Amino acid sequence: MTDPASDRHAPEIRRNWRILSAVTIGSAFSAVSLLTASFGTFIIPLSREFGWTRGEIGLALLFMTGVQALVSPPLGTLLDRYGTRRLVLLSIPFLACALIALSLTPGSPAYFYSCFVLAVVVGGGTAPVSYSRAVNQTFSARRGMALGIMFSGMGFAAALLPILSTAVIQGVGWRWSYAMLALLALAAFPIAWLGFPRTPGGTASAPAQGRSGTSYAFLRSPTFWTIALACSLASFASYGLLVSLIPMLIDTGLTAADAAGYAALVGMSSAGARLLVGFLLDRLYAPYIAATILLCSAAGCVLFLSLGLPAAPVLAVLIGLSFGMEVDLVSFLVARYFGLRQYGLIYGIMYSGFSASAAFGPAVAGFIFDATRSYDIALVGGAVLMVLATFVFLCLPQYPVRDQAPA
């Protein structure tokens, strides 16, 4: 006999396909995804045109994610108060304007940095906290799978954007490549308009329900700080390696197009990993999943150091496993450990922490290259940090028993 509960849960993904489409495409064309996934393709063209060092160019991501760390907690509070739909639809056009401003960059690093900061401030509603909040409120039985599908959008963007951006740069220049990113950002607007419920009662776009007032009691929880530390270590390593991959491979003798092809492997691996992780999160203990992925990525760094260019495909695939992992894990773990009533605020504070950490990864890797003319130390450091993050994840307690229905 068929289990009635199973029948009730089986169509959850199909029943909410519009919301799932909106969050998947929205996360793919968010400020973080567009600027981070394509960043490596701009490093050498900007250096050649303006004479900036790779460390100086990497500071753009440092400032961007540093400011994002500051705006994430208030953004989470706004999401809890006003819902996802309003903030997403308001942010997308402003994000496109910021990307157009990047295409007009003069020879001023300050202008370049300001545009990156502007993108995450005015485009803040496109941050992962917005889309993951919609998923966590909509899905319960297949929450992990839904998050995996959503974050696979960022993986596919990481696969396609280096190739598209490199082609545009080689064809008409880097300025037109930033203009292309602006068009991609705008492409998410009609899908979000149609995908998110318009009525206040629509789960994915509705404000949070429950007791009024804001409580910061979660800050006294060791679990909160354990998740934050583990994700910060992982993001520092994975973002530093991702952004450095294209210039690292070009330095070994590859053309820009070939290096972009390897970067596409990162994105495809990330997309596949997000789907697999989402499937496993509904069935296995999340820290075990995180530990396996991080140890594989650390092994990729060691192989590349040992074998060089022949190991580049392996490095790309294994970096892809860990790229963005902390974002979907935090989305799932916050809901499991802390519930949904203050999801936006808790996720926002935690996201600010590992965003700040991710900000330093590319800049530190760039300055290491400037000082040593090699990325070897960055690879060693990335492997060590991933191993440390593994042990921290394994310190998490078992999930608390709570009602998993959407709030």
mmCIF file of N, CA and C in Angstrom, residues 193-323:
data_model
loop_
_atom_site.group_PDB
_atom_site.id
_atom_site.type_symbol
_atom_site.label_atom_id
_atom_site.label_comp_id
_atom_site.label_asym_id
_atom_site.label_seq_id
_atom_site.Cartn_x
_atom_site.Cartn_y
_atom_site.Cartn_z
ATOM 1 N N TRP A 193 9.369 38.076 -11.518
ATOM 2 C CA TRP A 193 8.028 38.672 -11.510
ATOM 3 C C TRP A 193 6.954 37.592 -11.622
ATOM 4 N N LEU A 194 7.196 36.617 -12.484
ATOM 5 C CA LEU A 194 6.216 35.547 -12.695
ATOM 6 C C LEU A 194 6.331 34.429 -11.661
ATOM 7 N N GLY A 195 7.533 34.231 -11.127
ATOM 8 C CA GLY A 195 7.776 33.075 -10.267
ATOM 9 C C GLY A 195 7.385 33.241 -8.822
ATOM 10 N N PHE A 196 7.593 34.436 -8.267
ATOM 11 C CA PHE A 196 7.275 34.640 -6.861
ATOM 12 C C PHE A 196 5.804 35.007 -6.692
ATOM 13 N N PRO A 197 5.107 34.425 -5.715
ATOM 14 C CA PRO A 197 3.687 34.746 -5.491
ATOM 15 C C PRO A 197 3.488 36.232 -5.241
ATOM 16 N N ARG A 198 2.409 36.778 -5.801
ATOM 17 C CA ARG A 198 2.141 38.213 -5.642
ATOM 18 C C ARG A 198 1.351 38.513 -4.383
ATOM 19 N N THR A 199 0.629 37.537 -3.885
ATOM 20 C CA THR A 199 -0.215 37.777 -2.718
ATOM 21 C C THR A 199 0.589 37.662 -1.448
ATOM 22 N N PRO A 200 0.242 38.429 -0.399
ATOM 23 C CA PRO A 200 0.942 38.333 0.873
ATOM 24 C C PRO A 200 0.933 36.925 1.449
ATOM 25 N N GLY A 201 -0.071 36.133 1.088
ATOM 26 C CA GLY A 201 -0.153 34.790 1.630
ATOM 27 C C GLY A 201 0.743 33.807 0.923
ATOM 28 N N GLY A 202 1.332 34.207 -0.222
ATOM 29 C CA GLY A 202 2.229 33.306 -0.934
ATOM 30 C C GLY A 202 3.432 33.001 -0.078
ATOM 31 N N THR A 203 3.696 31.728 0.135
ATOM 32 C CA THR A 203 4.714 31.342 1.116
ATOM 33 C C THR A 203 6.068 31.940 0.836
ATOM 34 N N ALA A 204 6.531 31.833 -0.417
ATOM 35 C CA ALA A 204 7.904 32.209 -0.713
ATOM 36 C C ALA A 204 8.161 33.695 -0.619
ATOM 37 N N SER A 205 7.145 34.516 -0.800
ATOM 38 C CA SER A 205 7.381 35.952 -0.795
ATOM 39 C C SER A 205 6.806 36.637 0.427
ATOM 40 N N ALA A 206 6.192 35.863 1.322
ATOM 41 C CA ALA A 206 5.525 36.464 2.472
ATOM 42 C C ALA A 206 6.506 36.817 3.576
ATOM 43 N N PRO A 207 6.196 37.846 4.370
ATOM 44 C CA PRO A 207 6.998 38.127 5.553
ATOM 45 C C PRO A 207 6.939 36.960 6.526
ATOM 46 N N ALA A 208 7.942 36.891 7.409
ATOM 47 C CA ALA A 208 7.968 35.825 8.399
ATOM 48 C C ALA A 208 6.841 35.996 9.394
ATOM 49 N N GLN A 209 6.275 34.862 9.827
ATOM 50 C CA GLN A 209 5.194 34.885 10.804
ATOM 51 C C GLN A 209 5.737 34.444 12.158
ATOM 52 N N GLY A 210 5.076 34.836 13.199
ATOM 53 C CA GLY A 210 5.496 34.391 14.532
ATOM 54 C C GLY A 210 5.526 35.544 15.497
ATOM 55 N N ARG A 211 6.238 35.333 16.575
ATOM 56 C CA ARG A 211 6.301 36.367 17.604
ATOM 57 C C ARG A 211 6.987 37.605 17.057
ATOM 58 N N SER A 212 6.509 38.751 17.506
ATOM 59 C CA SER A 212 7.117 40.008 17.059
ATOM 60 C C SER A 212 8.384 40.268 17.853
ATOM 61 N N GLY A 213 9.219 41.174 17.315
ATOM 62 C CA GLY A 213 10.444 41.522 18.010
ATOM 63 C C GLY A 213 11.609 40.689 17.526
ATOM 64 N N THR A 214 12.810 41.197 17.777
ATOM 65 C CA THR A 214 14.029 40.540 17.343
ATOM 66 C C THR A 214 14.805 40.045 18.543
ATOM 67 N N SER A 215 15.197 38.778 18.496
ATOM 68 C CA SER A 215 15.994 38.184 19.559
ATOM 69 C C SER A 215 17.360 37.786 19.004
ATOM 70 N N TYR A 216 18.406 38.050 19.772
ATOM 71 C CA TYR A 216 19.759 37.689 19.369
ATOM 72 C C TYR A 216 20.305 36.567 20.238
ATOM 73 N N ALA A 217 19.402 35.774 20.790
ATOM 74 C CA ALA A 217 19.824 34.672 21.657
ATOM 75 C C ALA A 217 20.679 33.659 20.900
ATOM 76 N N PHE A 218 20.475 33.539 19.585
ATOM 77 C CA PHE A 218 21.238 32.570 18.801
ATOM 78 C C PHE A 218 22.741 32.864 18.827
ATOM 79 N N LEU A 219 23.106 34.121 19.104
ATOM 80 C CA LEU A 219 24.527 34.466 19.160
ATOM 81 C C LEU A 219 25.242 33.798 20.338
ATOM 82 N N ARG A 220 24.477 33.311 21.307
ATOM 83 C CA ARG A 220 25.080 32.607 22.440
ATOM 84 C C ARG A 220 25.206 31.103 22.188
ATOM 85 N N SER A 221 24.793 30.668 21.011
ATOM 86 C CA SER A 221 24.823 29.243 20.683
ATOM 87 C C SER A 221 26.179 28.835 20.109
ATOM 88 N N PRO A 222 26.851 27.850 20.696
ATOM 89 C CA PRO A 222 28.100 27.343 20.105
ATOM 90 C C PRO A 222 27.898 26.813 18.686
ATOM 91 N N THR A 223 26.714 26.297 18.410
ATOM 92 C CA THR A 223 26.426 25.776 17.073
ATOM 93 C C THR A 223 26.518 26.884 16.031
ATOM 94 N N PHE A 224 25.989 28.054 16.374
ATOM 95 C CA PHE A 224 26.052 29.188 15.450
ATOM 96 C C PHE A 224 27.494 29.497 15.079
ATOM 97 N N TRP A 225 28.361 29.594 16.059
ATOM 98 C CA TRP A 225 29.750 29.970 15.811
ATOM 99 C C TRP A 225 30.541 28.850 15.155
ATOM 100 N N THR A 226 30.170 27.603 15.407
ATOM 101 C CA THR A 226 30.832 26.484 14.744
ATOM 102 C C THR A 226 30.541 26.502 13.248
ATOM 103 N N ILE A 227 29.265 26.697 12.891
ATOM 104 C CA ILE A 227 28.906 26.786 11.468
ATOM 105 C C ILE A 227 29.619 27.964 10.820
ATOM 106 N N ALA A 228 29.611 29.113 11.497
ATOM 107 C CA ALA A 228 30.219 30.323 10.936
ATOM 108 C C ALA A 228 31.717 30.130 10.690
ATOM 109 N N LEU A 229 32.428 29.524 11.649
ATOM 110 C CA LEU A 229 33.872 29.327 11.499
ATOM 111 C C LEU A 229 34.185 28.353 10.374
ATOM 112 N N ALA A 230 33.471 27.229 10.335
ATOM 113 C CA ALA A 230 33.725 26.229 9.300
ATOM 114 C C ALA A 230 33.505 26.812 7.902
ATOM 115 N N CYS A 231 32.412 27.547 7.732
ATOM 116 C CA CYS A 231 32.102 28.122 6.423
ATOM 117 C C CYS A 231 33.078 29.238 6.047
ATOM 118 N N SER A 232 33.552 29.979 7.025
ATOM 119 C CA SER A 232 34.506 31.046 6.748
ATOM 120 C C SER A 232 35.840 30.478 6.257
ATOM 121 N N LEU A 233 36.311 29.413 6.890
ATOM 122 C CA LEU A 233 37.551 28.775 6.456
ATOM 123 C C LEU A 233 37.405 28.223 5.039
ATOM 124 N N ALA A 234 36.270 27.570 4.770
ATOM 125 C CA ALA A 234 36.053 26.976 3.452
ATOM 126 C C ALA A 234 35.934 28.045 2.368
ATOM 127 N N SER A 235 35.227 29.137 2.663
ATOM 128 C CA SER A 235 35.027 30.167 1.648
ATOM 129 C C SER A 235 36.316 30.918 1.346
ATOM 130 N N PHE A 236 37.149 31.169 2.353
ATOM 131 C CA PHE A 236 38.443 31.818 2.122
ATOM 132 C C PHE A 236 39.250 31.015 1.109
ATOM 133 N N ALA A 237 39.304 29.705 1.317
ATOM 134 C CA ALA A 237 40.097 28.849 0.440
ATOM 135 C C ALA A 237 39.486 28.721 -0.949
ATOM 136 N N SER A 238 38.184 28.408 -1.022
ATOM 137 C CA SER A 238 37.572 28.110 -2.323
ATOM 138 C C SER A 238 37.488 29.339 -3.218
ATOM 139 N N TYR A 239 37.151 30.503 -2.655
ATOM 140 C CA TYR A 239 37.047 31.706 -3.482
ATOM 141 C C TYR A 239 38.427 32.186 -3.928
ATOM 142 N N GLY A 240 39.419 32.063 -3.056
ATOM 143 C CA GLY A 240 40.770 32.436 -3.443
ATOM 144 C C GLY A 240 41.279 31.598 -4.599
ATOM 145 N N LEU A 241 41.018 30.298 -4.558
ATOM 146 C CA LEU A 241 41.472 29.404 -5.617
ATOM 147 C C LEU A 241 40.669 29.605 -6.901
ATOM 148 N N LEU A 242 39.362 29.814 -6.770
ATOM 149 C CA LEU A 242 38.524 29.988 -7.961
ATOM 150 C C LEU A 242 38.949 31.210 -8.768
ATOM 151 N N VAL A 243 39.077 32.348 -8.096
ATOM 152 C CA VAL A 243 39.405 33.592 -8.800
ATOM 153 C C VAL A 243 40.813 33.537 -9.383
ATOM 154 N N SER A 244 41.712 32.793 -8.749
ATOM 155 C CA SER A 244 43.098 32.717 -9.211
ATOM 156 C C SER A 244 43.306 31.681 -10.306
ATOM 157 N N LEU A 245 42.303 30.842 -10.565
ATOM 158 C CA LEU A 245 42.518 29.705 -11.457
ATOM 159 C C LEU A 245 42.900 30.129 -12.870
ATOM 160 N N ILE A 246 42.165 31.065 -13.470
ATOM 161 C CA ILE A 246 42.456 31.449 -14.853
ATOM 162 C C ILE A 246 43.843 32.066 -14.992
ATOM 163 N N PRO A 247 44.196 33.095 -14.201
ATOM 164 C CA PRO A 247 45.569 33.618 -14.338
ATOM 165 C C PRO A 247 46.630 32.574 -13.980
ATOM 166 N N MET A 248 46.321 31.674 -13.039
ATOM 167 C CA MET A 248 47.259 30.613 -12.668
ATOM 168 C C MET A 248 47.555 29.713 -13.867
ATOM 169 N N LEU A 249 46.512 29.363 -14.615
ATOM 170 C CA LEU A 249 46.683 28.484 -15.774
ATOM 171 C C LEU A 249 47.322 29.209 -16.948
ATOM 172 N N ILE A 250 46.994 30.481 -17.126
ATOM 173 C CA ILE A 250 47.641 31.264 -18.192
ATOM 174 C C ILE A 250 49.139 31.358 -17.929
ATOM 175 N N ASP A 251 49.522 31.471 -16.665
ATOM 176 C CA ASP A 251 50.943 31.535 -16.322
ATOM 177 C C ASP A 251 51.683 30.245 -16.665
ATOM 178 N N THR A 252 50.953 29.131 -16.763
ATOM 179 C CA THR A 252 51.600 27.862 -17.126
ATOM 180 C C THR A 252 51.748 27.707 -18.637
ATOM 181 N N GLY A 253 51.201 28.678 -19.408
ATOM 182 C CA GLY A 253 51.364 28.641 -20.854
ATOM 183 C C GLY A 253 50.091 28.458 -21.636
ATOM 184 N N LEU A 254 48.957 28.297 -20.968
ATOM 185 C CA LEU A 254 47.692 28.144 -21.675
ATOM 186 C C LEU A 254 47.220 29.476 -22.244
ATOM 187 N N THR A 255 46.439 29.422 -23.318
ATOM 188 C CA THR A 255 45.803 30.636 -23.820
ATOM 189 C C THR A 255 44.641 31.004 -22.906
ATOM 190 N N ALA A 256 44.147 32.233 -23.052
ATOM 191 C CA ALA A 256 43.018 32.676 -22.230
ATOM 192 C C ALA A 256 41.790 31.821 -22.490
ATOM 193 N N ALA A 257 41.574 31.443 -23.758
ATOM 194 C CA ALA A 257 40.401 30.622 -24.086
ATOM 195 C C ALA A 257 40.505 29.234 -23.453
ATOM 196 N N ASP A 258 41.696 28.640 -23.507
ATOM 197 C CA ASP A 258 41.868 27.313 -22.898
ATOM 198 C C ASP A 258 41.700 27.379 -21.386
ATOM 199 N N ALA A 259 42.242 28.440 -20.769
ATOM 200 C CA ALA A 259 42.102 28.593 -19.316
ATOM 201 C C ALA A 259 40.640 28.773 -18.937
ATOM 202 N N ALA A 260 39.895 29.521 -19.765
ATOM 203 C CA ALA A 260 38.469 29.688 -19.495
ATOM 204 C C ALA A 260 37.729 28.357 -19.598
ATOM 205 N N GLY A 261 38.193 27.489 -20.496
ATOM 206 C CA GLY A 261 37.586 26.162 -20.600
ATOM 207 C C GLY A 261 37.772 25.356 -19.328
ATOM 208 N N TYR A 262 38.957 25.448 -18.728
ATOM 209 C CA TYR A 262 39.174 24.769 -17.445
ATOM 210 C C TYR A 262 38.299 25.387 -16.358
ATOM 211 N N ALA A 263 38.151 26.719 -16.396
ATOM 212 C CA ALA A 263 37.281 27.368 -15.410
ATOM 213 C C ALA A 263 35.838 26.903 -15.567
ATOM 214 N N ALA A 264 35.447 26.594 -16.813
ATOM 215 C CA ALA A 264 34.098 26.077 -17.038
ATOM 216 C C ALA A 264 33.914 24.725 -16.348
ATOM 217 N N LEU A 265 34.996 23.944 -16.250
ATOM 218 C CA LEU A 265 34.921 22.676 -15.520
ATOM 219 C C LEU A 265 34.563 22.910 -14.060
ATOM 220 N N VAL A 266 35.088 24.019 -13.495
ATOM 221 C CA VAL A 266 34.750 24.358 -12.111
ATOM 222 C C VAL A 266 33.244 24.544 -11.969
ATOM 223 N N GLY A 267 32.674 25.312 -12.902
ATOM 224 C CA GLY A 267 31.248 25.577 -12.833
ATOM 225 C C GLY A 267 30.406 24.328 -13.018
ATOM 226 N N MET A 268 30.772 23.494 -13.983
ATOM 227 C CA MET A 268 30.007 22.266 -14.211
ATOM 228 C C MET A 268 30.107 21.341 -13.004
ATOM 229 N N SER A 269 31.304 21.254 -12.440
ATOM 230 C CA SER A 269 31.485 20.434 -11.235
ATOM 231 C C SER A 269 30.668 20.995 -10.082
ATOM 232 N N SER A 270 30.676 22.333 -9.933
ATOM 233 C CA SER A 270 29.919 22.967 -8.859
ATOM 234 C C SER A 270 28.427 22.715 -9.020
ATOM 235 N N ALA A 271 27.930 22.835 -10.260
ATOM 236 C CA ALA A 271 26.502 22.610 -10.498
ATOM 237 C C ALA A 271 26.120 21.173 -10.166
ATOM 238 N N GLY A 272 26.924 20.236 -10.624
ATOM 239 C CA GLY A 272 26.644 18.843 -10.316
ATOM 240 C C GLY A 272 26.732 18.548 -8.833
ATOM 241 N N ALA A 273 27.740 19.156 -8.184
ATOM 242 C CA ALA A 273 27.903 18.941 -6.746
ATOM 243 C C ALA A 273 26.740 19.511 -5.960
ATOM 244 N N ARG A 274 26.226 20.670 -6.384
ATOM 245 C CA ARG A 274 25.102 21.264 -5.667
ATOM 246 C C ARG A 274 23.869 20.368 -5.742
ATOM 247 N N LEU A 275 23.643 19.769 -6.905
ATOM 248 C CA LEU A 275 22.503 18.854 -7.037
ATOM 249 C C LEU A 275 22.703 17.608 -6.180
ATOM 250 N N LEU A 276 23.922 17.058 -6.213
ATOM 251 C CA LEU A 276 24.204 15.865 -5.411
ATOM 252 C C LEU A 276 24.103 16.170 -3.927
ATOM 253 N N VAL A 277 24.684 17.312 -3.516
ATOM 254 C CA VAL A 277 24.620 17.692 -2.107
ATOM 255 C C VAL A 277 23.177 17.898 -1.673
ATOM 256 N N GLY A 278 22.390 18.555 -2.519
ATOM 257 C CA GLY A 278 20.976 18.751 -2.184
ATOM 258 C C GLY A 278 20.249 17.437 -1.986
ATOM 259 N N PHE A 279 20.512 16.483 -2.867
ATOM 260 C CA PHE A 279 19.900 15.156 -2.732
ATOM 261 C C PHE A 279 20.336 14.486 -1.424
ATOM 262 N N LEU A 280 21.628 14.599 -1.098
ATOM 263 C CA LEU A 280 22.150 13.931 0.092
ATOM 264 C C LEU A 280 21.727 14.617 1.390
ATOM 265 N N LEU A 281 21.525 15.946 1.343
ATOM 266 C CA LEU A 281 21.141 16.659 2.563
ATOM 267 C C LEU A 281 19.813 16.157 3.122
ATOM 268 N N ASP A 282 18.934 15.697 2.265
ATOM 269 C CA ASP A 282 17.653 15.166 2.728
ATOM 270 C C ASP A 282 17.788 13.770 3.332
ATOM 271 N N ARG A 283 19.002 13.185 3.225
ATOM 272 C CA ARG A 283 19.167 11.792 3.627
ATOM 273 C C ARG A 283 20.322 11.555 4.597
ATOM 274 N N LEU A 284 21.361 12.385 4.541
ATOM 275 C CA LEU A 284 22.554 12.170 5.354
ATOM 276 C C LEU A 284 22.841 13.384 6.225
ATOM 277 N N TYR A 285 23.693 13.180 7.227
ATOM 278 C CA TYR A 285 24.110 14.231 8.146
ATOM 279 C C TYR A 285 25.031 15.202 7.410
ATOM 280 N N ALA A 286 24.670 16.486 7.371
ATOM 281 C CA ALA A 286 25.350 17.482 6.538
ATOM 282 C C ALA A 286 26.857 17.595 6.805
ATOM 283 N N PRO A 287 27.340 17.584 8.068
ATOM 284 C CA PRO A 287 28.788 17.699 8.275
ATOM 285 C C PRO A 287 29.601 16.591 7.611
ATOM 286 N N TYR A 288 29.043 15.388 7.492
ATOM 287 C CA TYR A 288 29.764 14.319 6.809
ATOM 288 C C TYR A 288 29.912 14.636 5.320
ATOM 289 N N ILE A 289 28.862 15.216 4.758
ATOM 290 C CA ILE A 289 28.912 15.606 3.343
ATOM 291 C C ILE A 289 29.971 16.691 3.143
ATOM 292 N N ALA A 290 29.967 17.700 4.016
ATOM 293 C CA ALA A 290 30.932 18.795 3.911
ATOM 294 C C ALA A 290 32.360 18.288 4.038
ATOM 295 N N ALA A 291 32.605 17.380 4.983
ATOM 296 C CA ALA A 291 33.952 16.859 5.210
ATOM 297 C C ALA A 291 34.474 16.130 3.979
ATOM 298 N N THR A 292 33.628 15.338 3.355
ATOM 299 C CA THR A 292 34.051 14.593 2.164
ATOM 300 C C THR A 292 34.431 15.532 1.029
ATOM 301 N N ILE A 293 33.612 16.547 0.797
ATOM 302 C CA ILE A 293 33.868 17.493 -0.292
ATOM 303 C C ILE A 293 35.144 18.284 -0.044
ATOM 304 N N LEU A 294 35.327 18.772 1.166
ATOM 305 C CA LEU A 294 36.497 19.593 1.468
ATOM 306 C C LEU A 294 37.795 18.804 1.362
ATOM 307 N N LEU A 295 37.784 17.556 1.801
ATOM 308 C CA LEU A 295 38.996 16.740 1.703
ATOM 309 C C LEU A 295 39.335 16.441 0.239
ATOM 310 N N CYS A 296 38.320 16.248 -0.598
ATOM 311 C CA CYS A 296 38.564 16.050 -2.025
ATOM 312 C C CYS A 296 39.186 17.302 -2.650
ATOM 313 N N SER A 297 38.680 18.476 -2.303
ATOM 314 C CA SER A 297 39.218 19.715 -2.855
ATOM 315 C C SER A 297 40.652 19.948 -2.391
ATOM 316 N N ALA A 298 40.942 19.637 -1.129
ATOM 317 C CA ALA A 298 42.312 19.764 -0.629
ATOM 318 C C ALA A 298 43.247 18.834 -1.398
ATOM 319 N N ALA A 299 42.776 17.636 -1.708
ATOM 320 C CA ALA A 299 43.587 16.696 -2.479
ATOM 321 C C ALA A 299 43.884 17.236 -3.875
ATOM 322 N N GLY A 300 42.927 17.973 -4.454
ATOM 323 C CA GLY A 300 43.145 18.570 -5.761
ATOM 324 C C GLY A 300 44.288 19.580 -5.747
ATOM 325 N N CYS A 301 44.371 20.370 -4.691
ATOM 326 C CA CYS A 301 45.481 21.331 -4.567
ATOM 327 C C CYS A 301 46.826 20.612 -4.502
ATOM 328 N N VAL A 302 46.875 19.546 -3.739
ATOM 329 C CA VAL A 302 48.119 18.779 -3.590
ATOM 330 C C VAL A 302 48.526 18.160 -4.927
ATOM 331 N N LEU A 303 47.562 17.617 -5.661
ATOM 332 C CA LEU A 303 47.865 17.006 -6.958
ATOM 333 C C LEU A 303 48.416 18.030 -7.944
ATOM 334 N N PHE A 304 47.829 19.230 -7.974
ATOM 335 C CA PHE A 304 48.306 20.252 -8.902
ATOM 336 C C PHE A 304 49.719 20.702 -8.543
ATOM 337 N N LEU A 305 49.989 20.820 -7.255
ATOM 338 C CA LEU A 305 51.345 21.182 -6.832
ATOM 339 C C LEU A 305 52.347 20.113 -7.227
ATOM 340 N N SER A 306 51.919 18.865 -7.190
ATOM 341 C CA SER A 306 52.836 17.759 -7.477
ATOM 342 C C SER A 306 53.019 17.523 -8.971
ATOM 343 N N LEU A 307 51.942 17.608 -9.750
ATOM 344 C CA LEU A 307 51.980 17.216 -11.157
ATOM 345 C C LEU A 307 51.951 18.376 -12.134
ATOM 346 N N GLY A 308 51.510 19.565 -11.676
ATOM 347 C CA GLY A 308 51.454 20.718 -12.554
ATOM 348 C C GLY A 308 50.292 20.673 -13.526
ATOM 349 N N LEU A 309 50.499 21.172 -14.745
ATOM 350 C CA LEU A 309 49.426 21.343 -15.723
ATOM 351 C C LEU A 309 48.632 20.065 -16.020
ATOM 352 N N PRO A 310 49.256 18.875 -16.086
ATOM 353 C CA PRO A 310 48.444 17.661 -16.339
ATOM 354 C C PRO A 310 47.339 17.439 -15.306
ATOM 355 N N ALA A 311 47.510 17.987 -14.105
ATOM 356 C CA ALA A 311 46.494 17.819 -13.064
ATOM 357 C C ALA A 311 45.476 18.950 -13.052
ATOM 358 N N ALA A 312 45.570 19.880 -14.013
ATOM 359 C CA ALA A 312 44.660 21.029 -14.025
ATOM 360 C C ALA A 312 43.190 20.626 -14.116
ATOM 361 N N PRO A 313 42.812 19.650 -14.963
ATOM 362 C CA PRO A 313 41.387 19.262 -14.988
ATOM 363 C C PRO A 313 40.902 18.729 -13.645
ATOM 364 N N VAL A 314 41.770 17.962 -12.979
ATOM 365 C CA VAL A 314 41.394 17.419 -11.666
ATOM 366 C C VAL A 314 41.217 18.554 -10.663
ATOM 367 N N LEU A 315 42.151 19.517 -10.669
ATOM 368 C CA LEU A 315 42.048 20.657 -9.762
ATOM 369 C C LEU A 315 40.760 21.426 -10.013
ATOM 370 N N ALA A 316 40.433 21.665 -11.295
ATOM 371 C CA ALA A 316 39.223 22.428 -11.630
ATOM 372 C C ALA A 316 37.973 21.719 -11.121
ATOM 373 N N VAL A 317 37.901 20.422 -11.343
ATOM 374 C CA VAL A 317 36.718 19.670 -10.907
ATOM 375 C C VAL A 317 36.603 19.665 -9.388
ATOM 376 N N LEU A 318 37.728 19.474 -8.698
ATOM 377 C CA LEU A 318 37.680 19.371 -7.238
ATOM 378 C C LEU A 318 37.473 20.732 -6.569
ATOM 379 N N ILE A 319 37.973 21.812 -7.183
ATOM 380 C CA ILE A 319 37.631 23.150 -6.684
ATOM 381 C C ILE A 319 36.137 23.387 -6.842
ATOM 382 N N GLY A 320 35.594 22.924 -7.975
ATOM 383 C CA GLY A 320 34.169 23.084 -8.208
ATOM 384 C C GLY A 320 33.304 22.400 -7.163
ATOM 385 N N LEU A 321 33.793 21.281 -6.613
ATOM 386 C CA LEU A 321 33.031 20.590 -5.574
ATOM 387 C C LEU A 321 32.781 21.490 -4.372
ATOM 388 N N SER A 322 33.802 22.260 -4.001
ATOM 389 C CA SER A 322 33.688 23.071 -2.784
ATOM 390 C C SER A 322 33.214 24.491 -3.046
ATOM 391 N N PHE A 323 33.284 24.964 -4.305
ATOM 392 C CA PHE A 323 32.881 26.340 -4.591
ATOM 393 C C PHE A 323 31.395 26.528 -4.335
#
